Coordinates of C-alpha atoms in Angstrom, one line a residue:
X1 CA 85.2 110.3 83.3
X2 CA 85.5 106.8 82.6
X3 CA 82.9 104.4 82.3
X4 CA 81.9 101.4 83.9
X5 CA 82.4 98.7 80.9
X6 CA 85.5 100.5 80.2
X7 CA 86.7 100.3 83.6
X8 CA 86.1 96.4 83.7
X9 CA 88.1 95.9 80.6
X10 CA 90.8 98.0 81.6
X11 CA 91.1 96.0 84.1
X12 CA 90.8 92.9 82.6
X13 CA 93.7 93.9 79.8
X14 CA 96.1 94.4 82.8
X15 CA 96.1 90.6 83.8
X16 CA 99.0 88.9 82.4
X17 CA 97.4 85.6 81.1
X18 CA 94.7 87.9 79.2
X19 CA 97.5 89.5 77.0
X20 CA 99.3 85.9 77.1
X21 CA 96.3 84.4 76.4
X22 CA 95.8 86.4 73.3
X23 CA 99.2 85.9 71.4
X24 CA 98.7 82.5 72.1
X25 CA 95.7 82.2 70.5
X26 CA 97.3 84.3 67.9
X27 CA 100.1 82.1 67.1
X28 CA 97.9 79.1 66.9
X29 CA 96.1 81.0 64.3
X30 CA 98.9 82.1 62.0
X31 CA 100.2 78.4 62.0
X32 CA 97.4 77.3 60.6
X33 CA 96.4 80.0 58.7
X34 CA 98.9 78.8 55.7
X35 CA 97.0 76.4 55.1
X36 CA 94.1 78.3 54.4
X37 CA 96.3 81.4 52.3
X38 CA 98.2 78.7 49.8
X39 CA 94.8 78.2 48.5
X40 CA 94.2 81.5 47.1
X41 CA 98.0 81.9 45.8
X42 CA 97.9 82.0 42.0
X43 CA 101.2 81.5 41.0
X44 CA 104.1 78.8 41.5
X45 CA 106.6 79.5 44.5
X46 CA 109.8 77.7 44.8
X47 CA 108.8 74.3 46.5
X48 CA 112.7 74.0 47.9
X49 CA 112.8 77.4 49.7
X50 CA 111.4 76.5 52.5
X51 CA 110.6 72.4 52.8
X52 CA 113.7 71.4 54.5
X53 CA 114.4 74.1 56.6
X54 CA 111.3 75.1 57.8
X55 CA 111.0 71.9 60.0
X56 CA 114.5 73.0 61.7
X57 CA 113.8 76.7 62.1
X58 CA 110.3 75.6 64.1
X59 CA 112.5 73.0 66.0
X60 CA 114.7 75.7 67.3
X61 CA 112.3 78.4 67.8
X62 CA 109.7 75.7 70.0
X63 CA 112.5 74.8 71.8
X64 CA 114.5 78.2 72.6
X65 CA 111.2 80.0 73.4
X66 CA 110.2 77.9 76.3
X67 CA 113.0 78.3 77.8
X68 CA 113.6 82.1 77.3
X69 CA 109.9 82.0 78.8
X70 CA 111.0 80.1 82.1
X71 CA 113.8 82.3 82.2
X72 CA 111.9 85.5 81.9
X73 CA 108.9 84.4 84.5
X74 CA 112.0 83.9 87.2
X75 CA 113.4 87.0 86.4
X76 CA 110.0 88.8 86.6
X77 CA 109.1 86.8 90.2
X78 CA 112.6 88.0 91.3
X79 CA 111.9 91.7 90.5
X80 CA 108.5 91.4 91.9
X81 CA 110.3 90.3 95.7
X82 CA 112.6 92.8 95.3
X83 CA 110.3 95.3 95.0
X84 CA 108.4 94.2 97.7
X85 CA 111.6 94.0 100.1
X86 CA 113.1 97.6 98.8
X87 CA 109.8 99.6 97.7
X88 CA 106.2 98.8 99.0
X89 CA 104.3 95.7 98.3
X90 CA 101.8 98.2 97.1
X91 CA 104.0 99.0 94.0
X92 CA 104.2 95.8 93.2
X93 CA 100.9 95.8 91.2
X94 CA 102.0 98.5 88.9
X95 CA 105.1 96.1 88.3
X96 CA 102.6 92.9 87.4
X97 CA 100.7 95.6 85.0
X98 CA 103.6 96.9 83.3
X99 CA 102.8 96.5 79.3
X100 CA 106.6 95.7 78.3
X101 CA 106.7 92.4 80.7
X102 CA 103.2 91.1 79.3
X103 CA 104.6 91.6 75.9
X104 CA 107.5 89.9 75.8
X105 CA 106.3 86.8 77.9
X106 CA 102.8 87.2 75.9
X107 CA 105.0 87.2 72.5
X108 CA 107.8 84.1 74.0
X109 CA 104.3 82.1 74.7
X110 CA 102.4 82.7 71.3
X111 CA 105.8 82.2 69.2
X112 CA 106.2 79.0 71.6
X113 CA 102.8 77.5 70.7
X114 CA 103.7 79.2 66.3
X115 CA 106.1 77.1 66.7
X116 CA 104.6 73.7 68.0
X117 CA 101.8 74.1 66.4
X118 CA 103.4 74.4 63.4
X119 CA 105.7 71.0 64.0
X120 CA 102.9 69.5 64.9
X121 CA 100.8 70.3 61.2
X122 CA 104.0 70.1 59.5
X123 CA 104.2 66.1 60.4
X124 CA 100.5 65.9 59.5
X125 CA 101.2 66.9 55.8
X126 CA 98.6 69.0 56.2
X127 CA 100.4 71.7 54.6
X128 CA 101.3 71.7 50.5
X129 CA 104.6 73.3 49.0
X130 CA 103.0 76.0 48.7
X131 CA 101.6 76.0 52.3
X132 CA 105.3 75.1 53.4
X133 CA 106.6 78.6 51.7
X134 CA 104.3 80.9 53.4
X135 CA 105.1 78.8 56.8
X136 CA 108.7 79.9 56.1
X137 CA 108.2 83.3 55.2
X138 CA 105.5 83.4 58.1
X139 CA 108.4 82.0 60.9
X140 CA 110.8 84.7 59.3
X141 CA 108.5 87.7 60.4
X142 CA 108.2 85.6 64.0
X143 CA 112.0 85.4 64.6
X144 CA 112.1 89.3 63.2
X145 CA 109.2 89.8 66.0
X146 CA 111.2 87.9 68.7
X147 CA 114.6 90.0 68.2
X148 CA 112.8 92.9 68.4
X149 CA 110.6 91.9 71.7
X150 CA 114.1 90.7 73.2
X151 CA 115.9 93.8 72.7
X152 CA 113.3 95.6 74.1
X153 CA 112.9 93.2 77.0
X154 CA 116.5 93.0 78.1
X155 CA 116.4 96.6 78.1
X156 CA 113.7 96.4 80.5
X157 CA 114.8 93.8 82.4
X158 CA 117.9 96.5 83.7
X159 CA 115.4 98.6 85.4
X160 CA 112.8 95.9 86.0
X161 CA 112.4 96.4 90.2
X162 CA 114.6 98.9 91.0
X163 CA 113.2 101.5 93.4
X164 CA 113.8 104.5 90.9
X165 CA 111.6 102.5 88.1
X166 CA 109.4 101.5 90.4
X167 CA 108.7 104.8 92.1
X168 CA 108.3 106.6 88.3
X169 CA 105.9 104.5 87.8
X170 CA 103.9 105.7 91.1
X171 CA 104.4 109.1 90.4
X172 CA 102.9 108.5 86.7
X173 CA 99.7 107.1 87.9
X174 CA 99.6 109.0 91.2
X175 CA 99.9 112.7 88.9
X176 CA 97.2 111.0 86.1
X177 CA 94.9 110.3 89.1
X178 CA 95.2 114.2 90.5
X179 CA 94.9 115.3 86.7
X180 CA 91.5 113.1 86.0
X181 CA 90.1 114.5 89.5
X182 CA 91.1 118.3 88.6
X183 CA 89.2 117.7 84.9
X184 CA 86.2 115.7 87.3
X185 CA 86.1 117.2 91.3
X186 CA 83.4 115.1 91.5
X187 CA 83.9 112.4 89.2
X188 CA 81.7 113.7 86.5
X189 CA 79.0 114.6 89.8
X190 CA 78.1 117.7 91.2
X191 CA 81.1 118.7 93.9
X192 CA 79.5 119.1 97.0
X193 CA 80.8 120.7 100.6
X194 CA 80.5 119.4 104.3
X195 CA 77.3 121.5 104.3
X196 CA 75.5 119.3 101.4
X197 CA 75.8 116.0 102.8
X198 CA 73.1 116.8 105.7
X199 CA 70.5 116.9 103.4
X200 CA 68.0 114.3 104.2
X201 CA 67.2 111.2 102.4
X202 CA 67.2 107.2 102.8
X203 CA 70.6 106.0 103.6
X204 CA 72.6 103.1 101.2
X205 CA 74.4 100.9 103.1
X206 CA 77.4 98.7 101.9
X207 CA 76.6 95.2 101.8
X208 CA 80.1 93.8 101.9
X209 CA 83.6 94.7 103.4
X210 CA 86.5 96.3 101.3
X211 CA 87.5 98.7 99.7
X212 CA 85.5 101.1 97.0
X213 CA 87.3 101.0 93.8
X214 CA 85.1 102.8 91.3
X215 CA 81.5 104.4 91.4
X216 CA 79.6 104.8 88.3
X217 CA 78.3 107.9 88.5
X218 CA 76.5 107.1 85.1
X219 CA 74.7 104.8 86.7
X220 CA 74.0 106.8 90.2
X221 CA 72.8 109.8 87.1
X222 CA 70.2 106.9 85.8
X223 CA 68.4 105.9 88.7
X224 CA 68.6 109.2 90.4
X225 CA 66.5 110.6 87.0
X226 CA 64.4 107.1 87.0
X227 CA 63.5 107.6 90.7
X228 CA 62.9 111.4 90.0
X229 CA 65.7 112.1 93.1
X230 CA 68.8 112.9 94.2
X231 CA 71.8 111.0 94.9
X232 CA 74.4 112.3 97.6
X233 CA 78.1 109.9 97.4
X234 CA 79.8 109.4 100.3
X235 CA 82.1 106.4 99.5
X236 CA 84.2 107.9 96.9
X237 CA 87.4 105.7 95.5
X238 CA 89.2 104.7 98.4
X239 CA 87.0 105.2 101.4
X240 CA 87.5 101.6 103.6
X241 CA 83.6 99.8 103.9
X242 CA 81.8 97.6 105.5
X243 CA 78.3 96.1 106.4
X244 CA 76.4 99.2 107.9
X245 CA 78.6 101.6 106.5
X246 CA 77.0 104.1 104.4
X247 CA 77.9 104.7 100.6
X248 CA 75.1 107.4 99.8
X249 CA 71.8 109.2 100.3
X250 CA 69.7 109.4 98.1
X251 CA 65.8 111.3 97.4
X252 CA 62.7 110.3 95.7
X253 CA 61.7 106.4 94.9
X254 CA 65.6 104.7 93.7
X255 CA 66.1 101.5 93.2
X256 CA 68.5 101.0 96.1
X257 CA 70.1 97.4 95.0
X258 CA 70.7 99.7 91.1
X259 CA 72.5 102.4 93.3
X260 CA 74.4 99.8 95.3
X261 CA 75.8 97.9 91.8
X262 CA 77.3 101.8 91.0
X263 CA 79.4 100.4 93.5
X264 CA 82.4 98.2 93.0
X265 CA 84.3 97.4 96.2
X266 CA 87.3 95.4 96.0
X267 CA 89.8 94.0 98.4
X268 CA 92.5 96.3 97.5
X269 CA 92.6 100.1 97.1
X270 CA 92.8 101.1 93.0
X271 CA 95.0 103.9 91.3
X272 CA 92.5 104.5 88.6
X273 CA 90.3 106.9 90.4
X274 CA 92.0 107.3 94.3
X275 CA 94.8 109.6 93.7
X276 CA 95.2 109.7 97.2
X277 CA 96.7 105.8 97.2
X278 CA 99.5 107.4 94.5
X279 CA 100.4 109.8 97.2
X280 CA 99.8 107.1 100.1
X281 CA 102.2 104.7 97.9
X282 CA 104.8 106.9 97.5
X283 CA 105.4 108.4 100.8
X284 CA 105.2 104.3 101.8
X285 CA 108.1 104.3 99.2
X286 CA 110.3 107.1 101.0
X287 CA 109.0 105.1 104.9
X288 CA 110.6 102.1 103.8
X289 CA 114.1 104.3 102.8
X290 CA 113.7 105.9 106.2
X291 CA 113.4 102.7 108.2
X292 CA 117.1 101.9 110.1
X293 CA 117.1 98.4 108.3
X294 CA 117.4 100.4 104.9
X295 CA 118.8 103.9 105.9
X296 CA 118.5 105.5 102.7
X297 CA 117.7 109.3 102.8
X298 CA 118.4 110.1 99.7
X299 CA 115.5 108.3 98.3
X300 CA 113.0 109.9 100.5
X301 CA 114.3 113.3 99.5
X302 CA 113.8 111.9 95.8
X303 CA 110.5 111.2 96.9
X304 CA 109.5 114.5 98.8
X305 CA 110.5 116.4 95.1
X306 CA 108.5 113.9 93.5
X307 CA 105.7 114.8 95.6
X308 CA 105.8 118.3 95.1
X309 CA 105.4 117.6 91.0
X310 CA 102.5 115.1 91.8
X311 CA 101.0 118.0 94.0
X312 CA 101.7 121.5 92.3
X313 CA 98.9 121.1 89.7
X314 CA 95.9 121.8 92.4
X315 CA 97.5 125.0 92.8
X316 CA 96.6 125.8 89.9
X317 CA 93.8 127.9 88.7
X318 CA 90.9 124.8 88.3
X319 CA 89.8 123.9 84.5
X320 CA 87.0 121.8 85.3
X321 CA 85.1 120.2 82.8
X322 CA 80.8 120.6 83.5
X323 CA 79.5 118.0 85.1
X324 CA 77.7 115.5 83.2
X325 CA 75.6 114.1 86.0
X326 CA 73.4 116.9 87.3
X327 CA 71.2 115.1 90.0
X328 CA 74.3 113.3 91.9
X329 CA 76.3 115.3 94.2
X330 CA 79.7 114.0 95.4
X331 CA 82.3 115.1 97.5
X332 CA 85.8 117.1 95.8
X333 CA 89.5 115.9 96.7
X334 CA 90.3 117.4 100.0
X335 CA 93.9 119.4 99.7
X336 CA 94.1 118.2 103.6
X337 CA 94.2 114.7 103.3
X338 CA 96.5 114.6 100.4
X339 CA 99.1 116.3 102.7
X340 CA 98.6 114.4 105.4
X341 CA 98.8 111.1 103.3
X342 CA 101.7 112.3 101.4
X343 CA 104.2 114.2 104.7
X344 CA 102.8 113.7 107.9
X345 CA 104.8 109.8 107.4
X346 CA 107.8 111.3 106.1
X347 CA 108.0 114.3 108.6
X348 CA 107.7 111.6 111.5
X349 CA 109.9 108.6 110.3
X350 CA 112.5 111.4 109.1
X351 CA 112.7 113.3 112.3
X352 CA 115.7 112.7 113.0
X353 CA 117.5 113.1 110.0
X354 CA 118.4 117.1 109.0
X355 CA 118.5 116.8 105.4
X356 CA 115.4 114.8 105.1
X357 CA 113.9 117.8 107.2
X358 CA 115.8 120.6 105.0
X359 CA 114.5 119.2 102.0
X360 CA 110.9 118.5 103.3
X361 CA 111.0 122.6 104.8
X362 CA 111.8 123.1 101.2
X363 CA 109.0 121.6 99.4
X364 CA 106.3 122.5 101.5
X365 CA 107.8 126.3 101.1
X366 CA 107.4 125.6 97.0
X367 CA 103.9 124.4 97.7
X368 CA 102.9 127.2 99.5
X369 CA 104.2 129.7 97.2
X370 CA 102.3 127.9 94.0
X371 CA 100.1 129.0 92.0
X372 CA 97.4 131.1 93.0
X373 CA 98.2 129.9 97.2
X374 CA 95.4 127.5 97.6
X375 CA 97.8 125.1 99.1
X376 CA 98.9 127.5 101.5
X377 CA 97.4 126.3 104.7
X378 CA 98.1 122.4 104.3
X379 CA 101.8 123.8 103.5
X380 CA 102.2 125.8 106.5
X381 CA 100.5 123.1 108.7
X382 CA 102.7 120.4 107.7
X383 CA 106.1 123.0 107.4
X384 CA 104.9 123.6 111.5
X385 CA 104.3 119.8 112.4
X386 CA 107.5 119.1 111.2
X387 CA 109.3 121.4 112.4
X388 CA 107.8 120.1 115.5
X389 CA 108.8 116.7 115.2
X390 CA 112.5 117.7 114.1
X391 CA 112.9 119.8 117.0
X392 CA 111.8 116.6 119.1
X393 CA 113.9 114.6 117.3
X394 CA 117.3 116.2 116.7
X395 CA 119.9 116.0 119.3
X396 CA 121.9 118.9 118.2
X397 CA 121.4 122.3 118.9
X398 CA 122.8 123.9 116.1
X399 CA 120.7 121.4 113.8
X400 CA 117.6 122.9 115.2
X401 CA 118.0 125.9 114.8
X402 CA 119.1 125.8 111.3
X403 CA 115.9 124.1 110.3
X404 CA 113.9 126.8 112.7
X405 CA 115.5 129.3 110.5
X406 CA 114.5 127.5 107.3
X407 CA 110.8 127.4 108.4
X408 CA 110.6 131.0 109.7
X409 CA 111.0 131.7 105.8

């Protein structure tokens, strides 16, 4: 279970001009840290090894790396279009978070400013021969930094967009999100049934519209034990809010405005602790194949096996960890609405389309069959509703009853 403070700087570090922010304070710093080091060099260097050609290599580098930086912010706007047009705009934030991109363009920008920086000192005089030598062996380790940030990047750049990048990435956070929830039900609270939520209490209304993007169920814990009551959540991670709308219940004397800052409601739904948006993204993903201006099947069918690897683990027998917060009660991931998220779209905009529906049968047959069958009656549901649909849908007779005979099994 992840903390608050943790949480916030998580998402903090995923900003772009944070990590570009960084290196470019970095760079700054090592320009003018020579200055500072030639002091506390004992020993004579070899004034000629790097007077002359240290102003020529900083020339170059200032002027290369804002341009490979221009370059490299087009290319990255370009992917993050085509990803809108070809995947889901809601992919298109894992795409702005991806590390490799904010390392190279953070690393271009910091040797950028290195660079000018060190121009800028170098016509100072600021730095002595010996200053000018560690300069030069300083710019080396940059330009050894650069290739290797360049390589990497225009290996990147080949898969930067495309929908089969672009949809691993999904599936990563969308099976991290279902593995945190299987180690927390609750998010480190006390999972609770339909039945626990009637228990009666003083109702905690949101004070804002969005949606909830973390709760701190540290902090619920706190006031719950400081109040000497209990705390029931019903506004987990994802849940849509707005003025009126209820985010708890709580007992005894809480402070409500300390239970309503557990809260953080955004404008945007959050992979971090909604798996159900992984599953919501990537059936979005296979949608957009399916639609007639794309007419790709053979990317929703990528998706429907993806899905069944993002889904298998809840069939399997639950480790949960104890929960650490005893006097908050929340409710578990419901099996239900994953399903529905993650095939009722794909079983209705791929109605029509046989091998869509084969491969759909298919997968909802390996889910049912799973594990130790707990995902047997969302399976079997969603197998019959699209069978349903297909039979609605498909034109040929022959067709139908091919996929009839598929779902029988």
């Amino acid at each position: 279970m992840i903390s608050k403070w943790r949480w916030l700087m998580l998402q903090l570090t995923r900003q772009l001009w944070v990590r570009a922010s960084l290196f470019a304070v970095l760079g700054v710093i090592t320009a003018l840290l020579a200055m500072v080091v030639e002091r506390f060099i004992p020993w004579e260097l070899p004034s000629d090894l790097g007077s002359d050609a240290v102003d020529s290599i900083l020339n170059i580098l200032a002027t290369s790396m804002l341009s490979v930086t221009t370059f490299s912010l087009s290319v990255m706007v370009s992917a993050y279009s085509a990803a809108t047009s070809s995947v889901t705009p809601r992919a298109t934030r894992l795409l702005m978070q991806d590390s490799t991109t904010q390392n190279a363009l953070a690393t271009f920008m910091g040797s950028f400013l290195f660079s000018l920086v060190g121009i800028i000192t170098l016509s100072t005089g600021a730095y002595g021969e010996r200053g000018r030598v560690v300069l030069f062996v300083v710019t080396i380790l940059v330009i050894a930094l650069i290739v290797v940030t360049m390589l990497r990047w225009i290996d990147h750049l080949s898969r930067l967009g495309r929908v089969g990048e672009t949809t691993d990435q999904v599936e990563e956070v969308a099976a991290e999100a279902i593995a945190e929830r299987l180690r927390h039900p609750a998010l480190g609270a006390r999972p609770a049934d339909a039945a626990t939520t009637l228990v009666s209490g003083t109702t905690l209304s949101a004070d804002r519209v969005g949606y909830v993007q973390y709760v701190d169920m540290a902090a619920l814990e706190a006031a719950a034990e400081a109040g000497k009551g209990e705390v029931m959540v019903l506004a987990m991670p994802g849940i849509f809010v707005h003025s009126g709308k209820p985010l708890a219940r709580f007992t005894g004397e809480c402070d409500p405005e300390t239970l309503r800052k557990a809260f953080s409601i955004g404008t945007a739904r959050s992979f971090d602790q909604d798996p159900r948006f992984g599953v919501v993204v990537l059936a979005e993903i296979a949608a957009r194949a399916l639609s007639p201006a794309v007419n790709d099947p053979g990317t929703a069918i990528d998706v429907i096996g993806r899905m069944v690897r993002v889904l298998e683990p809840l069939a399997l027998p639950p480790e949960a960890e104890e929960p650490g917060c005893a006097r908050v009660h929340g409710p578990a991931l419901s099996i239900d609405d994953l399903f529905d998220d993650g095939f009722g779209i794909i079983a209705r905009d791929g109605a029509g389309a046989l091998e869509v529906q084969i491969r759909l049968q298919k997968a909802l047959q390996a889910l049912a069959e799973a594990g130790d069958g707990r995902l047997s009656s969302a399976a079997r549901r969603h197998a019959e509703l699209a069978l349903a649909r297909a039979e609605a849908a498909l034109s040929f007779a022959p067709d139908r009853e091919a996929l009839r005979h598929l779902a029988r099994q």
